[in-house]
mmCIF file of C-alpha atoms in Angstrom:
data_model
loop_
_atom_site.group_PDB
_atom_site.id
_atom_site.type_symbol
_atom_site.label_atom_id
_atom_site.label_comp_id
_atom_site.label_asym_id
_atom_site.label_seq_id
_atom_site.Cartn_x
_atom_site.Cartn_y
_atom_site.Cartn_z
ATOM 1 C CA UNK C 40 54.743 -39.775 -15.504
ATOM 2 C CA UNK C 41 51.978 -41.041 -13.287
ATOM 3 C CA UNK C 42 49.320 -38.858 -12.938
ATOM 4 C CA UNK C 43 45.612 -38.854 -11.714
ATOM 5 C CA UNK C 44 42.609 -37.485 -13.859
ATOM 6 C CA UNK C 45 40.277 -36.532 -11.006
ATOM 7 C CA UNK C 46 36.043 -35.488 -11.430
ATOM 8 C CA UNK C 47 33.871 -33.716 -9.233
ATOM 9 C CA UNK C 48 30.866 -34.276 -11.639
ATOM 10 C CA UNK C 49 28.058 -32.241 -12.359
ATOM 11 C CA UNK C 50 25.037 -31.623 -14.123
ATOM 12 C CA UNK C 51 25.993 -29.219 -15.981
ATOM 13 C CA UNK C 52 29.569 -27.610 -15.048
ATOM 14 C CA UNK C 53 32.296 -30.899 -13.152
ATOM 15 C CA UNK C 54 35.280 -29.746 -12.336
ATOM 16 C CA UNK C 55 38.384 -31.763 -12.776
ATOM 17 C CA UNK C 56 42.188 -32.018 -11.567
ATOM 18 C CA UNK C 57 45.336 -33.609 -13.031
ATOM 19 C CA UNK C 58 47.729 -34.579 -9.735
ATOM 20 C CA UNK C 59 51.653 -35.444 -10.821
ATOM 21 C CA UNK C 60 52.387 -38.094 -8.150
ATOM 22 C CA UNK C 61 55.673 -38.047 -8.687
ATOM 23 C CA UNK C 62 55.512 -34.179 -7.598
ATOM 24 C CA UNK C 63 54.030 -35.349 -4.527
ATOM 25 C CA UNK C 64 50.257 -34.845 -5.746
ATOM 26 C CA UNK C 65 50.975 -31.324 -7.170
ATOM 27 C CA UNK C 66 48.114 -30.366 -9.268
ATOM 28 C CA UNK C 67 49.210 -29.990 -12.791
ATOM 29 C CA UNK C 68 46.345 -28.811 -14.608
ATOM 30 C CA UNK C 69 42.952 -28.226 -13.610
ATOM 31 C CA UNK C 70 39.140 -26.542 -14.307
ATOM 32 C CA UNK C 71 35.593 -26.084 -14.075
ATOM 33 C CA UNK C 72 34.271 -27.001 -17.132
ATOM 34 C CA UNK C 73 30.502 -27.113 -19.206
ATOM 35 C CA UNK C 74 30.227 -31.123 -19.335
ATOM 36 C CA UNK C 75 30.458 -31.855 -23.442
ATOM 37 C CA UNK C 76 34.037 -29.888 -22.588
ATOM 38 C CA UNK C 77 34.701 -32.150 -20.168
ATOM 39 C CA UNK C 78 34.562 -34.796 -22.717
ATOM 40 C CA UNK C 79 37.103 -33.400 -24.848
ATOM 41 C CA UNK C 80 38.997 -32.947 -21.764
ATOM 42 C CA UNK C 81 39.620 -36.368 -21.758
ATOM 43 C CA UNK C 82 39.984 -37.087 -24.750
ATOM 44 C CA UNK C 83 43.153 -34.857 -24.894
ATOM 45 C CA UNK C 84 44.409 -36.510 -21.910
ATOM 46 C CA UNK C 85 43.246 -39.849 -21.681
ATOM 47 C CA UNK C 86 46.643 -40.679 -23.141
ATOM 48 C CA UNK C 87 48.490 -39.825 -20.255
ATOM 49 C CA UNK C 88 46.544 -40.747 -17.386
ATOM 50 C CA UNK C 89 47.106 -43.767 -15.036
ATOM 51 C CA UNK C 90 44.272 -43.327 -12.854
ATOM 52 C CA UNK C 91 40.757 -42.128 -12.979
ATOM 53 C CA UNK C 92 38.831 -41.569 -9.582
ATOM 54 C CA UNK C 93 35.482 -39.578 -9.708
ATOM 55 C CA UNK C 94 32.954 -38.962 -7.135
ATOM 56 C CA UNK C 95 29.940 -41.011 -6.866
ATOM 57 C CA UNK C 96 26.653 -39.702 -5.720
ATOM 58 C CA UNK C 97 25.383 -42.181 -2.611
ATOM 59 C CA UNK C 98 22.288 -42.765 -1.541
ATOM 60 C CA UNK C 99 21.253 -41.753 2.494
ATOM 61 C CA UNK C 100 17.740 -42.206 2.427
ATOM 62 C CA UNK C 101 17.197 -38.439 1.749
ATOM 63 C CA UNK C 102 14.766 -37.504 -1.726
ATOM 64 C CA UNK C 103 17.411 -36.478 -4.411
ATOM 65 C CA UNK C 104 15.696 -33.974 -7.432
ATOM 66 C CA UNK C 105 16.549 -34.261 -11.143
ATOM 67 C CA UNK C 106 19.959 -32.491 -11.102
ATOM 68 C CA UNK C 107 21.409 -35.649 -8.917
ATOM 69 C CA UNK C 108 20.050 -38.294 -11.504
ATOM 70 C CA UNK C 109 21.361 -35.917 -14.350
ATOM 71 C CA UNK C 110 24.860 -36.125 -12.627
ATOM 72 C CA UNK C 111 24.546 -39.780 -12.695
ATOM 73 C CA UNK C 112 23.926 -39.709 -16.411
ATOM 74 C CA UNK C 113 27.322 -37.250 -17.022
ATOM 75 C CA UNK C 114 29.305 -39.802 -14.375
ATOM 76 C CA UNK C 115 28.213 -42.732 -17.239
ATOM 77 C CA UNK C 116 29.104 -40.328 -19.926
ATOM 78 C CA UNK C 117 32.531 -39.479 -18.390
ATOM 79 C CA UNK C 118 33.602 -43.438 -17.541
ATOM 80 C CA UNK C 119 32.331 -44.338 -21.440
ATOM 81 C CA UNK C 120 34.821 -41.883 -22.389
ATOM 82 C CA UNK C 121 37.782 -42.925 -20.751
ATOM 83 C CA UNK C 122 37.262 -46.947 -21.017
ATOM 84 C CA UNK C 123 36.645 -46.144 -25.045
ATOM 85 C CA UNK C 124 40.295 -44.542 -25.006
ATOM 86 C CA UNK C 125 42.090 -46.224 -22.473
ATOM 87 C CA UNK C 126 42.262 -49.213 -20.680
ATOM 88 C CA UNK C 127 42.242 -46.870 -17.486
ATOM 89 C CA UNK C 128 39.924 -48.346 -14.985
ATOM 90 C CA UNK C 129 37.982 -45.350 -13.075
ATOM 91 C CA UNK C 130 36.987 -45.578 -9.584
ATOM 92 C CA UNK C 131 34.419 -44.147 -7.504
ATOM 93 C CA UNK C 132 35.067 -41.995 -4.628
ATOM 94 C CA UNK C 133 32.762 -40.986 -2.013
ATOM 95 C CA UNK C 134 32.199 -37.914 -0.271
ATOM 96 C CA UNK C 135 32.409 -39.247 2.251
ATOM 97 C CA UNK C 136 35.296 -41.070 2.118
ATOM 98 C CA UNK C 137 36.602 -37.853 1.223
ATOM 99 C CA UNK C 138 35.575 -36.270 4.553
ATOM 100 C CA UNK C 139 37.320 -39.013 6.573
ATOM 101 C CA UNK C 140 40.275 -39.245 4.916
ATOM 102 C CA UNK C 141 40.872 -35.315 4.738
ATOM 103 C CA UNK C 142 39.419 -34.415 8.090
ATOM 104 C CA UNK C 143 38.704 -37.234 9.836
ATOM 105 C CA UNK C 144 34.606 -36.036 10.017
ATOM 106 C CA UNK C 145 31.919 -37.168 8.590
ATOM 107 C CA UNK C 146 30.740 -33.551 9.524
ATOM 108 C CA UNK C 147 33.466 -32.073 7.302
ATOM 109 C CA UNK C 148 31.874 -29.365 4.939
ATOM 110 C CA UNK C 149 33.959 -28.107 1.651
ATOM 111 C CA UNK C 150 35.404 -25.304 3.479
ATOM 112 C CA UNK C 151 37.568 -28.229 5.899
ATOM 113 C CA UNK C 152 38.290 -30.087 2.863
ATOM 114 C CA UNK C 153 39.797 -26.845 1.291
ATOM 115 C CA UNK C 154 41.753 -26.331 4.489
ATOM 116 C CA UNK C 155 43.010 -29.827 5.049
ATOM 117 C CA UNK C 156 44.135 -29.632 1.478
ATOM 118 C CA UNK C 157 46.093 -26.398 2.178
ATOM 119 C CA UNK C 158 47.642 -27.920 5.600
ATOM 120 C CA UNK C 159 48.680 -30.709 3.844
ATOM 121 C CA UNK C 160 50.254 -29.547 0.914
ATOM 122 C CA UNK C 161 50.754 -25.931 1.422
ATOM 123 C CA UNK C 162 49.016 -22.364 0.900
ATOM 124 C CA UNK C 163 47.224 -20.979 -1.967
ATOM 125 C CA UNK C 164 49.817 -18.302 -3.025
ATOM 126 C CA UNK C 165 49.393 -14.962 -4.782
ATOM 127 C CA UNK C 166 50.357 -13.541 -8.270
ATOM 128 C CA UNK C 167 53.865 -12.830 -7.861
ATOM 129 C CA UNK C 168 54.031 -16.113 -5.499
ATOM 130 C CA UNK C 169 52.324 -18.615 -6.560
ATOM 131 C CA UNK C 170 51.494 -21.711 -4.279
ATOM 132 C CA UNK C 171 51.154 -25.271 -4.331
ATOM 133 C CA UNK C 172 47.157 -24.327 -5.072
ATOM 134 C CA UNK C 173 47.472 -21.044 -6.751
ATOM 135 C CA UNK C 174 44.431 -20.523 -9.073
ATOM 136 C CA UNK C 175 42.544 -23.645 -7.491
ATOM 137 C CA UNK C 176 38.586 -22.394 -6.731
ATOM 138 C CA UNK C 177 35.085 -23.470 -5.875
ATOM 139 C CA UNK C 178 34.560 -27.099 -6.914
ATOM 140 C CA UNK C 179 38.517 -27.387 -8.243
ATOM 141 C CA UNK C 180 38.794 -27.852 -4.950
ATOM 142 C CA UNK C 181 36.334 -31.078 -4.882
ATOM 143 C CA UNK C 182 38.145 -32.329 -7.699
ATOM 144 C CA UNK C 183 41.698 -32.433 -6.090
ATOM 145 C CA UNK C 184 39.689 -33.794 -2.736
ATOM 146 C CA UNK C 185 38.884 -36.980 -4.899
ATOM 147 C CA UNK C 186 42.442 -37.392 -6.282
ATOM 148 C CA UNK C 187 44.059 -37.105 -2.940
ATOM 149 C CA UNK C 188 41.273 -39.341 -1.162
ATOM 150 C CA UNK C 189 41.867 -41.620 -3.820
ATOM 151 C CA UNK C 190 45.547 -42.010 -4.014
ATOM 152 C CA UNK C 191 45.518 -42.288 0.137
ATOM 153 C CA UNK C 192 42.726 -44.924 -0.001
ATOM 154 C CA UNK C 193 44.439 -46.858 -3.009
ATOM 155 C CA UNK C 194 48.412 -46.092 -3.899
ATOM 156 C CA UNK C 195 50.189 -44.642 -0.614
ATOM 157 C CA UNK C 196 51.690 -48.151 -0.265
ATOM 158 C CA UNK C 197 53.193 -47.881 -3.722
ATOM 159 C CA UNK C 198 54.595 -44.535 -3.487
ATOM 160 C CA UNK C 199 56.266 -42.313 -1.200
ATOM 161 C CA UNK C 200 55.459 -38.441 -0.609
#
């Protein structure tokens, strides 16, 4: 199975996605987690995981607070844990990369990312009919955006959708 282990990071809560490929990107397991989770996270799945994007914070000249620089520290803590285990290389993604492969906009805000996501791959779903995206929420969404940005950016010549 090749599947990618996608972060949105955080300082405190990052939420992550596991995308099946060979299910055309289908997210497989997913969730908002407190960060030392996240580590165990990993650690649980490192083993089956062929690649590891995350998002990178990017400089644009704006002033950044503490939070940002505390992100940047869980980011570090996150790659440690997966090069320890694996020999998984991870890769940044960029927001904005994200927002121009998804939408095409650098003016993109989450709410277009969610609904590029759901025009490409199909709608949310219910209870009793579950979707392609059914129980996906708030930054869940983020995560999936760097998985699919990734594999666009990196594998769509390998593999066929």
């Amino acid at each position: 199975m090749d599947l990618i282990f996608s972060i949105d990071p955080g300082n405190v809560y990052s939420a992550y996605s596991i995308l099946d490929i060979e299910q055309g990107l289908k997210p497989i397991r997913f969730g908002k987690v407190m960060n030392e989770e996240m580590l165990k996270v990993i650690e649980e799945e490192i083993a089956q995981i062929k690649y590891f994007p995350i998002e990178m914070v990017a400089s644009y000249g704006m002033p950044v607070g503490a939070t940002v620089f505390e992100t940047c520290v869980w980011i570090g803590r996150f790659i440690q844990a997966v090069t320890e285990r694996s020999k998984v290389n991870p890769i940044f993604v960029y927001r904005k990369d994200e927002k121009m492969a998804l939408c095409h906009s650098m003016k993109a805000k989450d709410g277009n990312i969610r609904q590029a996501l759901i025009d490409r791959f199909g709608v949310v779903g219910t209870k009793k009919n579950p979707g392609w995206f059914y129980g996906v929420s708030k930054d869940v969404w983020s995560a999936i955006a760097v998985g699919v940005t990734f594999y666009d950016m990196n594998l769509t010549t390998r593999y066929l959708l």
